[in-house]
Coordinates of C-alpha atoms in Angstrom, one line a residue:
M21 CA 108.9 126.2 118.3
K22 CA 111.5 127.7 116.1
P23 CA 114.5 126.4 118.1
R24 CA 112.9 122.9 118.0
K25 CA 112.7 123.1 114.3
L26 CA 116.2 124.2 114.1
L27 CA 117.4 121.4 116.4
A28 CA 115.3 118.9 114.3
G29 CA 116.9 120.2 111.1
A30 CA 120.4 119.9 112.6
G31 CA 119.8 116.4 113.7
R32 CA 118.7 115.5 110.3
L33 CA 121.8 116.9 108.9
V34 CA 124.2 114.8 111.1
T35 CA 122.4 111.4 110.9
V36 CA 122.1 108.9 108.1
P37 CA 118.6 108.8 106.4
L38 CA 117.6 105.0 106.6
D39 CA 114.5 105.1 104.6
R40 CA 115.8 104.1 101.2
A41 CA 117.6 100.9 100.7
D42 CA 119.0 102.0 97.2
I43 CA 120.7 105.0 98.6
L44 CA 122.2 103.1 101.4
I45 CA 123.5 100.5 99.1
A46 CA 125.0 103.1 96.8
Q47 CA 126.6 104.9 99.8
Y48 CA 128.3 101.7 101.0
R49 CA 129.7 101.1 97.6
A50 CA 131.1 104.4 97.3
L51 CA 132.7 104.3 100.7
A52 CA 134.0 100.7 100.4
Q53 CA 136.0 102.0 97.3
Q54 CA 137.0 105.3 98.7
L55 CA 137.6 105.1 102.6
P56 CA 140.4 102.4 102.5
V57 CA 142.5 104.6 100.1
M58 CA 141.7 107.6 102.4
H59 CA 143.0 105.7 105.3
L60 CA 146.1 104.8 103.5
I61 CA 146.8 108.4 102.7
F62 CA 146.0 109.4 106.2
I63 CA 148.7 106.7 107.4
S64 CA 151.3 107.9 105.2
G65 CA 150.7 111.7 106.0
T66 CA 150.7 110.9 109.7
W67 CA 154.1 109.2 109.7
M68 CA 155.6 111.9 107.6
V69 CA 154.7 114.4 110.0
A70 CA 155.9 112.2 112.9
L71 CA 159.1 111.8 110.8
T72 CA 159.7 115.6 110.5
H73 CA 159.0 116.0 114.3
M74 CA 161.3 113.3 115.6
A75 CA 163.8 115.9 116.7
Y76 CA 161.3 118.2 118.4
A77 CA 158.4 116.2 119.8
P78 CA 158.4 113.5 122.6
R79 CA 158.2 109.7 121.5
W80 CA 154.7 109.2 122.6
L81 CA 153.7 111.8 119.9
T82 CA 156.0 110.8 117.1
M83 CA 155.9 107.0 117.7
A84 CA 153.0 105.9 120.0
A85 CA 150.4 108.2 118.8
P86 CA 151.0 107.5 115.0
A87 CA 151.3 103.8 115.8
L88 CA 147.9 103.7 117.4
L89 CA 146.4 105.9 114.7
T90 CA 147.9 103.4 112.0
L91 CA 146.3 100.3 114.0
L92 CA 143.0 101.9 114.0
S93 CA 143.1 102.9 110.4
A94 CA 144.2 99.3 109.3
T95 CA 141.5 97.9 111.3
R96 CA 139.0 100.0 109.3
I97 CA 140.6 99.1 106.0
L98 CA 140.4 95.3 106.8
Q99 CA 136.8 95.8 107.9
W100 CA 135.7 97.4 104.6
R101 CA 137.6 94.8 102.5
K102 CA 135.9 92.0 104.3
T103 CA 132.4 93.4 103.8
Y104 CA 133.2 94.2 100.3
R105 CA 134.2 90.7 99.4
A106 CA 131.0 89.2 101.1
A107 CA 127.6 89.0 99.5
L108 CA 126.1 92.4 99.8
T109 CA 122.9 92.8 102.1
I110 CA 120.9 95.8 102.9
E111 CA 121.7 95.1 106.6
T112 CA 125.4 95.2 105.9
A113 CA 125.2 98.5 103.9
R114 CA 123.2 100.1 106.6
R115 CA 125.5 98.9 109.6
M116 CA 128.7 100.2 107.7
V117 CA 127.3 103.4 106.5
V118 CA 125.9 104.3 110.2
R119 CA 129.2 103.2 111.7
A120 CA 131.2 105.5 109.3
N121 CA 129.0 108.3 110.2
R122 CA 129.5 107.7 113.9
L123 CA 133.3 107.3 113.6
A124 CA 133.5 110.8 111.9
V125 CA 133.2 112.2 115.4
P126 CA 136.2 110.4 117.2
V127 CA 138.2 110.3 114.0
S128 CA 137.8 114.3 113.6
I129 CA 138.6 114.8 117.3
V130 CA 141.7 112.5 117.6
F131 CA 143.5 113.3 114.4
T132 CA 143.0 117.0 114.8
A133 CA 144.1 117.0 118.7
W134 CA 147.2 115.0 117.7
A135 CA 148.0 117.4 114.9
L136 CA 147.6 120.5 117.1
C137 CA 149.8 118.8 119.7
M138 CA 152.5 118.2 117.2
F139 CA 152.0 122.0 115.9
S140 CA 153.5 123.2 119.2
Y141 CA 156.8 121.7 118.4
G142 CA 159.4 122.5 115.8
D143 CA 160.4 125.3 113.7
A144 CA 158.3 127.4 111.2
Y145 CA 158.7 124.8 108.3
A146 CA 157.5 121.9 110.7
K147 CA 154.4 124.1 111.8
A148 CA 153.6 124.8 108.2
H149 CA 153.9 121.0 107.6
V150 CA 151.2 120.2 110.3
A151 CA 149.0 123.0 109.0
F152 CA 149.3 121.6 105.6
Y153 CA 148.7 118.0 106.8
M154 CA 145.6 119.1 108.7
A155 CA 144.0 120.9 105.9
I156 CA 144.9 118.2 103.3
T157 CA 143.6 115.3 105.5
A158 CA 140.5 117.1 106.5
M159 CA 139.6 117.8 103.0
G160 CA 140.5 114.4 101.9
Y161 CA 138.3 112.8 104.3
V162 CA 135.4 115.2 103.6
F163 CA 135.9 114.4 99.8
S164 CA 135.8 110.6 100.7
L165 CA 132.7 111.0 102.7
R166 CA 130.9 113.3 100.3
Q167 CA 128.2 110.6 99.4
V168 CA 127.3 110.6 103.1
R169 CA 126.6 114.1 103.7
S170 CA 126.1 113.8 107.4
A171 CA 129.5 112.3 108.0
A172 CA 131.2 115.0 105.9
I173 CA 129.4 117.8 107.9
I174 CA 130.5 116.3 111.0
M175 CA 134.1 116.2 109.9
I176 CA 134.2 119.8 108.7
A177 CA 132.5 121.1 111.8
I178 CA 134.8 119.4 114.4
V179 CA 138.1 120.0 112.5
N180 CA 137.2 123.7 112.0
L181 CA 136.0 124.2 115.4
E182 CA 139.3 122.7 117.1
F183 CA 141.6 124.4 114.3
V184 CA 139.9 128.0 114.8
I185 CA 139.8 127.8 118.4
Y186 CA 143.6 126.9 118.7
F187 CA 144.7 129.3 116.1
V188 CA 142.8 132.2 117.3
S189 CA 143.8 131.5 120.8
T190 CA 147.5 132.1 119.9
G191 CA 146.7 135.8 119.3
N192 CA 149.0 135.7 116.3
L193 CA 147.6 137.7 113.4
T194 CA 149.1 135.2 110.8
M195 CA 147.4 132.3 112.6
I196 CA 144.1 134.0 112.8
A197 CA 144.3 134.8 109.2
V198 CA 145.0 131.0 108.5
A199 CA 142.0 130.1 110.5
L200 CA 140.0 132.5 108.8
N201 CA 141.1 131.1 105.4
M202 CA 140.4 127.5 106.7
V203 CA 136.9 128.6 107.6
L204 CA 136.2 130.2 104.2
A205 CA 137.6 127.0 102.3
S206 CA 135.3 125.0 104.5
I207 CA 132.3 126.9 103.7
M208 CA 133.1 126.4 100.0
F209 CA 133.6 122.8 100.6
M210 CA 130.2 122.5 102.4
I211 CA 128.7 124.1 99.4
L212 CA 130.3 121.4 97.2
V213 CA 129.3 118.7 99.6
F214 CA 125.7 119.7 99.4
S215 CA 125.8 120.0 95.6
N216 CA 127.6 116.7 95.3
Y217 CA 125.2 115.2 97.6
R218 CA 122.3 116.3 95.6
A219 CA 123.9 115.1 92.4
F220 CA 124.6 111.8 93.9
I221 CA 120.9 111.3 95.1
D222 CA 119.8 112.3 91.4
M223 CA 122.1 109.6 90.0
V224 CA 120.7 107.0 92.4
D225 CA 117.1 108.0 91.5
G226 CA 118.2 107.8 87.8
L227 CA 119.6 104.4 88.3
R228 CA 116.6 103.4 90.0
A229 CA 114.3 104.8 87.3
E230 CA 116.6 103.0 84.6
E231 CA 116.4 99.8 86.6
R232 CA 112.5 100.0 86.8
I233 CA 112.3 100.6 83.0
R234 CA 114.7 97.7 82.5
R235 CA 112.6 95.6 84.7
L236 CA 109.4 96.5 83.1
A237 CA 111.0 95.7 79.7
H238 CA 111.9 92.2 80.8
Q239 CA 109.3 91.6 83.5
D240 CA 105.6 90.9 83.4
A241 CA 104.0 93.7 85.4
L242 CA 101.1 91.5 86.6
T243 CA 102.8 88.3 87.7
G244 CA 106.3 89.4 88.3
L245 CA 107.6 86.6 86.0
P246 CA 109.9 87.2 82.9
N247 CA 107.8 88.3 80.2
R248 CA 107.5 86.9 76.7
A249 CA 110.4 88.7 75.2
S250 CA 112.7 88.1 78.2
F251 CA 111.8 84.2 78.3
L252 CA 112.5 83.7 74.6
D253 CA 115.7 85.6 74.9
Q254 CA 116.8 83.2 77.6
L255 CA 115.5 80.2 75.5
E256 CA 117.7 81.5 72.6
R257 CA 120.7 81.8 74.9
S258 CA 120.0 78.2 76.3
L259 CA 119.8 76.9 72.8
A260 CA 123.2 78.3 71.9
D261 CA 124.7 76.2 74.8
S262 CA 125.5 72.9 73.0
E263 CA 125.6 70.8 76.2
G264 CA 122.6 68.8 77.7
T265 CA 118.9 68.5 76.8
L266 CA 116.4 71.3 77.2
G267 CA 112.7 70.7 78.2
L268 CA 110.3 73.3 77.1
L269 CA 106.9 73.2 78.8
Y270 CA 104.0 75.4 77.4
I271 CA 101.2 75.8 80.0
D272 CA 97.6 77.0 79.2
L273 CA 94.9 77.5 81.9
D274 CA 91.6 75.7 81.1
G275 CA 88.6 77.7 82.0
F276 CA 90.2 80.8 82.7
K277 CA 88.3 83.0 80.1
L278 CA 85.0 81.9 81.9
I279 CA 86.4 83.4 85.1
N280 CA 87.7 86.4 83.6
D281 CA 84.5 87.2 81.6
G282 CA 82.1 86.2 84.3
R283 CA 83.8 87.6 87.4
G284 CA 85.8 90.7 85.7
H285 CA 89.2 91.5 84.9
Y286 CA 90.0 92.0 88.5
A287 CA 89.3 88.5 89.4
G288 CA 91.1 87.3 86.3
D289 CA 94.1 89.3 87.3
E290 CA 94.2 87.9 90.8
L291 CA 93.7 84.5 89.6
L292 CA 96.9 84.9 87.2
R293 CA 98.8 86.1 90.2
Q294 CA 97.9 83.2 92.2
V295 CA 98.8 81.0 89.2
A296 CA 102.3 82.7 89.1
R297 CA 103.0 81.9 92.8
R298 CA 102.0 78.2 92.4
L299 CA 104.4 78.0 89.4
D300 CA 107.0 79.6 91.2
A301 CA 106.5 77.2 94.2
Q302 CA 107.1 74.4 91.9
R303 CA 110.1 76.0 90.5
Q304 CA 111.6 75.8 94.0
H305 CA 111.7 72.2 93.7
S306 CA 113.7 72.3 90.5
R307 CA 117.0 74.3 90.4
S308 CA 117.4 74.0 86.7
M309 CA 113.8 75.4 85.8
S310 CA 113.0 78.9 84.8
L311 CA 109.6 80.5 84.1
G312 CA 108.0 83.1 81.9
R313 CA 104.5 84.5 81.1
I314 CA 104.0 84.2 77.5
G315 CA 100.9 86.1 77.3
G316 CA 97.2 86.1 78.4
D317 CA 96.7 82.9 80.3
E318 CA 99.7 81.3 78.8
F319 CA 103.0 80.4 80.8
A320 CA 106.2 78.6 80.0
A321 CA 108.9 76.7 81.9
L322 CA 112.3 75.9 80.9
M323 CA 114.1 72.8 82.2
H324 CA 118.0 72.4 81.6
N325 CA 119.9 69.1 81.3
T326 CA 116.6 67.2 81.8
G327 CA 115.0 64.0 80.2
E328 CA 111.5 62.8 79.2
N329 CA 110.8 61.4 82.8
E330 CA 111.6 64.6 84.5
V331 CA 109.7 66.8 82.1
G332 CA 106.7 64.4 82.3
G333 CA 106.9 64.5 86.1
M334 CA 107.1 68.3 86.3
A335 CA 104.2 68.7 83.9
T336 CA 102.1 66.3 86.0
R337 CA 102.8 68.3 89.3
L338 CA 102.1 71.6 87.3
V339 CA 98.7 70.2 86.3
E340 CA 97.8 69.1 89.8
A341 CA 99.0 72.3 91.4
L342 CA 97.1 74.6 88.9
S343 CA 94.0 72.4 89.4
E344 CA 93.6 73.1 93.1
P345 CA 90.7 75.5 94.2
Y346 CA 91.8 79.2 94.1
V347 CA 90.3 81.8 96.7
L348 CA 89.3 85.1 95.2
E349 CA 87.6 88.1 96.8
K350 CA 85.2 87.4 99.7
D351 CA 86.4 83.9 100.2
T352 CA 85.1 82.9 96.8
Q353 CA 86.5 79.6 95.5
V354 CA 87.0 78.9 91.9
R355 CA 88.5 76.1 90.0
I356 CA 90.2 76.1 86.6
G357 CA 92.6 73.4 85.0
A358 CA 95.7 73.4 83.0
S359 CA 97.1 71.6 79.9
V360 CA 100.7 71.3 79.1
G361 CA 102.6 70.8 75.9
C362 CA 106.0 69.6 76.3
V363 CA 109.0 69.4 73.9
L364 CA 112.6 68.0 74.3
T365 CA 115.8 69.3 72.3
V366 CA 119.3 68.6 72.2
R367 CA 119.8 71.9 71.0
R368 CA 121.3 71.2 67.5
G369 CA 120.0 73.7 65.0
E370 CA 116.7 74.5 66.9
T371 CA 115.5 78.0 67.4
A372 CA 113.2 79.5 70.0
T373 CA 110.3 80.1 67.6
T374 CA 110.6 76.5 66.4
L375 CA 110.6 75.1 69.9
L376 CA 107.7 77.3 70.9
A377 CA 105.8 76.2 68.0
H378 CA 106.5 72.4 68.7
A379 CA 105.5 73.0 72.2
D380 CA 102.3 74.7 71.1
M381 CA 101.4 71.5 68.9
A382 CA 101.8 69.2 71.9
L383 CA 99.6 71.7 73.9
Y384 CA 96.9 71.5 71.3
A385 CA 97.3 67.7 71.5
A386 CA 96.8 67.8 75.1
K387 CA 93.7 69.9 74.9
A388 CA 92.3 67.5 72.2
A389 CA 92.8 64.6 74.6
G390 CA 90.4 66.2 77.1
K391 CA 92.4 68.9 79.0
G392 CA 94.0 68.6 82.3
T393 CA 96.9 66.7 81.1
F394 CA 100.1 67.0 79.1
R395 CA 101.5 65.7 75.9
L396 CA 105.0 65.4 74.7
F397 CA 105.8 66.5 71.0
T398 CA 106.2 64.0 68.4
A399 CA 106.9 64.2 64.6
E400 CA 103.2 62.9 64.0
M401 CA 101.8 66.2 65.7
E402 CA 103.6 68.5 63.3
S403 CA 102.2 66.6 60.4
H404 CA 98.7 66.8 62.1
V405 CA 99.2 70.6 62.5
R406 CA 100.4 71.0 58.9
E407 CA 97.3 69.1 57.7
R408 CA 95.0 71.4 60.0
L409 CA 96.6 74.4 58.5
R410 CA 95.9 73.1 55.1
L411 CA 92.4 72.2 55.9
E412 CA 92.0 75.6 57.2
T413 CA 93.2 77.2 53.8
E414 CA 91.0 74.8 51.8
L415 CA 88.0 75.5 54.2
Q416 CA 88.4 79.4 53.7
A417 CA 88.5 78.8 49.9
A418 CA 85.4 76.6 50.0
L419 CA 83.7 79.3 51.9
Q420 CA 84.8 82.1 49.5
D421 CA 83.5 80.0 46.5
E422 CA 80.7 78.2 48.3
Q423 CA 82.2 75.1 46.8
G424 CA 82.0 71.7 48.3
L425 CA 79.8 72.9 51.3
F426 CA 76.3 71.4 51.5
V427 CA 73.4 71.3 54.0
F428 CA 72.1 68.0 55.0
Y429 CA 68.7 67.6 56.8
Q430 CA 67.8 65.0 59.4
P431 CA 63.9 64.8 60.5
I432 CA 62.7 65.4 64.1
V433 CA 59.2 63.6 64.4
D434 CA 56.2 64.0 66.7
I435 CA 56.1 60.6 68.5
A436 CA 52.3 60.7 68.9
S437 CA 51.5 61.4 65.2
R438 CA 54.8 60.3 63.4
Q439 CA 54.7 63.7 61.5
V440 CA 57.9 65.4 60.7
T441 CA 57.9 68.7 62.8
T442 CA 61.2 70.0 62.2
R443 CA 64.5 69.1 60.1
E444 CA 67.9 69.8 61.6
A445 CA 70.3 71.5 59.2
L446 CA 73.6 69.8 59.3
V447 CA 76.8 71.1 57.3
R448 CA 78.8 68.8 55.4
W449 CA 82.1 69.4 53.4
Y450 CA 83.4 67.6 50.4
N451 CA 87.0 68.3 49.9
P452 CA 88.4 67.3 46.5
R453 CA 91.8 66.2 48.0
R454 CA 90.3 64.1 51.0
G455 CA 86.6 63.5 50.2
W456 CA 84.2 63.9 52.8
V457 CA 85.6 65.7 55.9
S458 CA 84.0 64.9 59.3
P459 CA 82.3 67.9 60.8
Q460 CA 84.0 66.8 64.2
E461 CA 87.2 67.9 62.3
F462 CA 86.4 71.0 60.3
I463 CA 84.0 72.7 62.7
P464 CA 86.7 73.2 65.4
I465 CA 89.1 74.4 62.6
A466 CA 86.4 77.0 61.8
E467 CA 85.9 78.0 65.4
G468 CA 89.7 78.3 66.1
S469 CA 90.4 80.3 62.8
G470 CA 87.6 82.7 63.0
L471 CA 85.8 81.2 60.1
I472 CA 82.9 80.1 62.1
D473 CA 80.8 83.3 61.5
Q474 CA 81.1 82.7 57.6
L475 CA 80.3 79.0 58.1
G476 CA 77.3 80.0 60.3
R477 CA 75.9 82.5 57.7
F478 CA 76.3 80.0 54.8
V479 CA 74.4 77.3 56.7
L480 CA 71.6 79.7 58.0
G481 CA 71.1 81.3 54.6
R482 CA 71.1 78.0 52.7
A483 CA 68.8 76.4 55.2
C484 CA 66.2 79.1 55.1
R485 CA 66.2 79.3 51.4
E486 CA 65.6 75.4 51.2
A487 CA 63.1 75.3 53.9
M488 CA 60.9 77.6 51.7
H489 CA 60.4 74.6 49.2
W490 CA 59.4 72.1 51.8
Q491 CA 55.7 71.3 51.1
D492 CA 54.9 70.1 54.7
G493 CA 55.8 73.5 56.2
A494 CA 58.2 71.9 58.9
R495 CA 60.6 74.0 60.8
V496 CA 64.3 74.1 60.0
A497 CA 66.7 74.0 63.0
V498 CA 70.1 75.4 62.7
N499 CA 72.9 74.9 65.0
V500 CA 74.7 78.0 66.5
S501 CA 78.3 77.6 67.9
A502 CA 79.0 79.1 71.3
V503 CA 81.8 81.3 69.7
Q504 CA 79.3 83.0 67.6
L505 CA 77.1 84.1 70.6
G506 CA 77.3 87.0 72.9
R507 CA 79.1 89.3 70.4
G508 CA 75.9 91.2 69.0
T509 CA 76.3 89.6 65.4
M510 CA 73.7 86.8 65.7
V511 CA 70.6 88.9 65.5
P512 CA 71.6 90.8 62.3
T513 CA 72.6 87.6 60.7
I514 CA 69.4 85.9 61.3
A515 CA 67.3 88.8 60.3
A516 CA 69.2 89.1 56.9
A517 CA 68.7 85.3 56.3
I518 CA 64.8 85.4 57.0
A519 CA 64.5 88.6 54.9
E520 CA 66.5 87.1 51.9
S521 CA 64.7 83.8 51.9
G522 CA 61.2 85.0 52.9
L523 CA 61.0 82.2 55.5
A524 CA 58.5 83.0 58.4
S525 CA 60.5 83.4 61.4
C526 CA 58.4 80.9 63.3
R527 CA 59.7 78.1 61.1
L528 CA 63.2 78.9 62.3
E529 CA 64.6 77.1 65.3
I530 CA 68.0 78.1 66.8
E531 CA 69.9 75.3 68.6
V532 CA 72.5 76.1 71.3
T533 CA 74.6 74.1 73.6
E534 CA 75.2 74.7 77.2
T535 CA 78.6 75.7 76.5
A536 CA 77.3 79.0 75.2
L537 CA 75.5 79.5 78.5
L538 CA 78.7 79.3 80.7
R539 CA 79.6 82.9 80.3
D540 CA 77.8 84.8 83.2
D541 CA 77.7 88.3 81.7
G542 CA 74.2 88.1 80.3
A543 CA 75.1 88.8 76.9
V544 CA 74.4 85.5 75.5
A545 CA 71.1 85.3 77.2
Q546 CA 70.0 88.8 76.0
E547 CA 71.1 87.8 72.4
L548 CA 68.9 84.8 72.6
R549 CA 66.0 86.8 73.9
E550 CA 66.2 89.2 71.0
V551 CA 66.2 86.2 68.6
R552 CA 63.2 84.8 70.2
A553 CA 61.4 88.3 70.0
M554 CA 62.0 88.0 66.2
G555 CA 59.5 84.9 66.4
A556 CA 62.2 82.1 66.1
R557 CA 62.3 79.3 68.5
I558 CA 65.3 78.4 70.8
A559 CA 66.4 74.8 71.6
L560 CA 68.7 73.6 74.0
D561 CA 71.0 70.8 72.4
D562 CA 72.6 67.8 74.0
F563 CA 71.2 68.4 77.3
G564 CA 72.3 65.9 80.2
T565 CA 76.1 66.1 79.1
G566 CA 79.0 68.2 80.1
F567 CA 78.1 71.3 82.1
S568 CA 74.3 70.3 82.5
S569 CA 72.7 72.4 85.2
L570 CA 69.2 73.3 85.8
A571 CA 70.2 77.0 86.5
H572 CA 70.8 76.9 82.5
V573 CA 67.2 76.1 82.1
R574 CA 66.3 79.1 84.4
I575 CA 68.6 81.5 82.4
F576 CA 66.4 81.4 79.4
P577 CA 62.8 79.9 78.8
F578 CA 63.7 77.4 75.8
D579 CA 61.1 76.1 73.5
K580 CA 62.8 72.8 73.2
I581 CA 65.1 70.5 75.3
K582 CA 67.1 67.9 73.3
I583 CA 68.1 64.9 75.3
D584 CA 71.6 63.6 74.4
G585 CA 71.7 60.5 72.3
S586 CA 74.2 58.8 74.7
F587 CA 71.4 58.5 77.4
V588 CA 68.8 57.3 74.9
R589 CA 71.2 54.4 73.5
D590 CA 71.8 53.1 76.9
A591 CA 68.5 53.6 78.5
L592 CA 67.4 50.1 77.8
T593 CA 70.5 48.6 79.5
R594 CA 71.4 51.2 82.2
P595 CA 68.8 52.3 84.9
D596 CA 70.8 55.6 85.5
C597 CA 70.6 56.7 81.8
A598 CA 66.8 55.7 81.8
A599 CA 66.4 58.0 85.0
V600 CA 68.2 60.8 83.3
V601 CA 65.7 60.4 80.3
Q602 CA 62.8 60.3 82.7
A603 CA 63.8 63.3 84.6
I604 CA 64.4 65.6 81.7
A605 CA 61.2 64.3 80.2
D606 CA 59.4 65.4 83.4
L607 CA 61.2 68.6 83.5
G608 CA 60.0 69.5 80.0
R609 CA 56.5 68.6 80.7
N610 CA 56.4 70.7 84.0
L611 CA 57.9 73.6 82.4
G612 CA 55.8 73.3 79.1
V613 CA 58.8 72.8 76.9
T614 CA 59.1 70.1 74.2
T615 CA 61.6 67.3 74.9
V616 CA 63.3 65.5 72.1
A617 CA 64.9 62.2 72.3
E618 CA 68.0 62.1 70.1
G619 CA 69.8 59.1 68.7
V620 CA 66.7 56.9 68.3
E621 CA 67.9 53.9 66.1
T622 CA 65.5 51.1 67.1
G623 CA 62.0 50.4 67.9
E624 CA 62.8 49.4 71.5
Q625 CA 64.5 52.6 71.9
L626 CA 61.5 54.6 70.7
V627 CA 59.1 52.6 73.0
C628 CA 61.5 53.4 75.9
V629 CA 61.5 57.0 75.3
T630 CA 57.8 57.2 74.7
D631 CA 57.2 55.6 77.9
K632 CA 59.4 58.2 79.8
G633 CA 57.2 61.0 78.3
C634 CA 59.5 62.3 75.5
M635 CA 57.2 64.3 72.9
E636 CA 59.5 64.1 69.9
A637 CA 62.4 61.9 68.5
Q638 CA 65.2 62.1 66.1
G639 CA 67.5 59.4 64.8
Y640 CA 68.3 56.8 62.1
L641 CA 65.0 55.0 62.9
F642 CA 63.3 58.1 61.1
G643 CA 66.0 59.1 58.7
R644 CA 69.6 59.7 58.2
P645 CA 70.9 63.2 57.2
A646 CA 70.1 63.8 53.7
P647 CA 70.9 66.4 51.1
S648 CA 68.2 68.5 49.4
A649 CA 67.0 67.3 46.1
A650 CA 68.8 70.0 44.3
D651 CA 72.2 68.6 45.6
A652 CA 71.4 64.8 45.7
A653 CA 72.7 64.0 42.2
R654 CA 75.9 65.7 42.7
I655 CA 76.6 64.2 46.1
A656 CA 75.8 60.6 44.5
G657 CA 78.8 61.3 42.2
F658 CA 81.0 62.3 45.1
D659 CA 80.1 59.2 46.9
R660 CA 81.0 57.1 44.0
E661 CA 84.5 58.8 43.8
F662 CA 85.2 58.2 47.4
P663 CA 83.0 55.1 48.2
D664 CA 84.6 54.5 51.6
A665 CA 84.3 57.9 52.8
A666 CA 81.9 58.6 55.8
R667 CA 79.5 61.5 55.8
R668 CA 77.6 61.6 59.0

């Protein structure tokens, strides 16, 4: 067993390890610089020996043999120079390093044999020249091959073997001493070779670690794309180039958060990797485009020397590619979408931060347009964003002082008795600069800025306090944003509002839309159950639109389902809308849930929804949203100041 191990160990010492590409490439680069020089030294040394032996040795040793050795060495020099100029590949490096290792055997045998043949001719000085030539040449080759330990070992072993056998065979004590010195020097050289090779491997490992650190600093670990810092650095460099037009595309995934939250971060990570591959596939069609992951589910693409048509075409292709189904674990298919904000610049005075901000504005416009599309940045967008930021600041101040914010109430009536059962609380904002600001404008601002919790607490607290003064004892319905749910804050907020106002919990109704139920982590449903356990009622608002699904009705036992007003308005003229109203009314009756027809504005619509089986109705036919008695006089003054302003 031991001899086999020794043979295996010896075999490893004289063969080139091929398991690490980085080491092979480093060995090739070292040999490509060192061996051609060593061959030139060998050629000159060989001819010097040949010249000093012209008077003693035959012509085939002094002319033919050196000429042949020169031809072989020149061929190797040309081969190294040819491969060094070509594009380096791992295959080239492997082939050249292995060949250098194999050639160590014939080179060692031939050059030593020729030198020993020359040693037998000439006087003492000529012999000393040959011995010096053999030692220097052998050491030079070993030194040049030190990064390829196996070749250096082969060279030392063969040269020493021939040298020692020849010199010892002479029986001359001086020659034997020279041979012994050669062996001792070779042992020292072997120690240096092993030490140098270890240092060489450590250097390659260090470079490898340094390269990995550099790659991690500039590359997104999950997708392999350039990270935000690297992409912005490239953008800055591109902006410094004064030629051509740059196109920046800011890509945001629509619906990614639902997948990431509902299926877990593993699925989200896999989805991002697939998105990156699709983006890279599109990049292959445009040589001038580069990519980066800006963060989360946001990516960016940079196009050089481009125009509006090219940027628009690329944005369209990206939206289409990213909207195709994705296959996750267990052959599960999911769909998401993408919105793209685009900006063009001629690079005069622009910065990466400004350009990215403009692209973000265009992205916001694309999302506002319904998502799954792209928008090109315009100056009007910047004005819109500035106004939005200004409104956000003013809304924050209004919430801080509770000035200009009001709660209006719209009645919901029982169709059979015409009695008011509930009043829906609707927040309204009067801005001294603009007048009445539409809820469709400021509520998304509150949701996007994190002010929605504060706004929700204001509405809930005000509604509960004012409901305490209603003589008819009707319930009050308060809308809750999907952003507020599932975070564990809703139950304490409702409990505090009820405790502060003294309102009976059974008189409070919380309205949620189906958007809040799209998260599949159970947190929202659990929070709604806790609210219901307090005694409050839960209503499903705007049912029939968007993401409507019977599965949502199964998730939670709602007390009320509100049919979206768009179906009620068209029920008289469109059979499909009438069928939806009928189906939801039947569903509510079978489940024992109250159904409310929203948007009832005419007697004909009321007759229609009554015939379909709806139990309650809400709309202008029964009353518009109106302020509380305490706020009525003040609001009348606001209306006189801005008579054309709409407060819906």
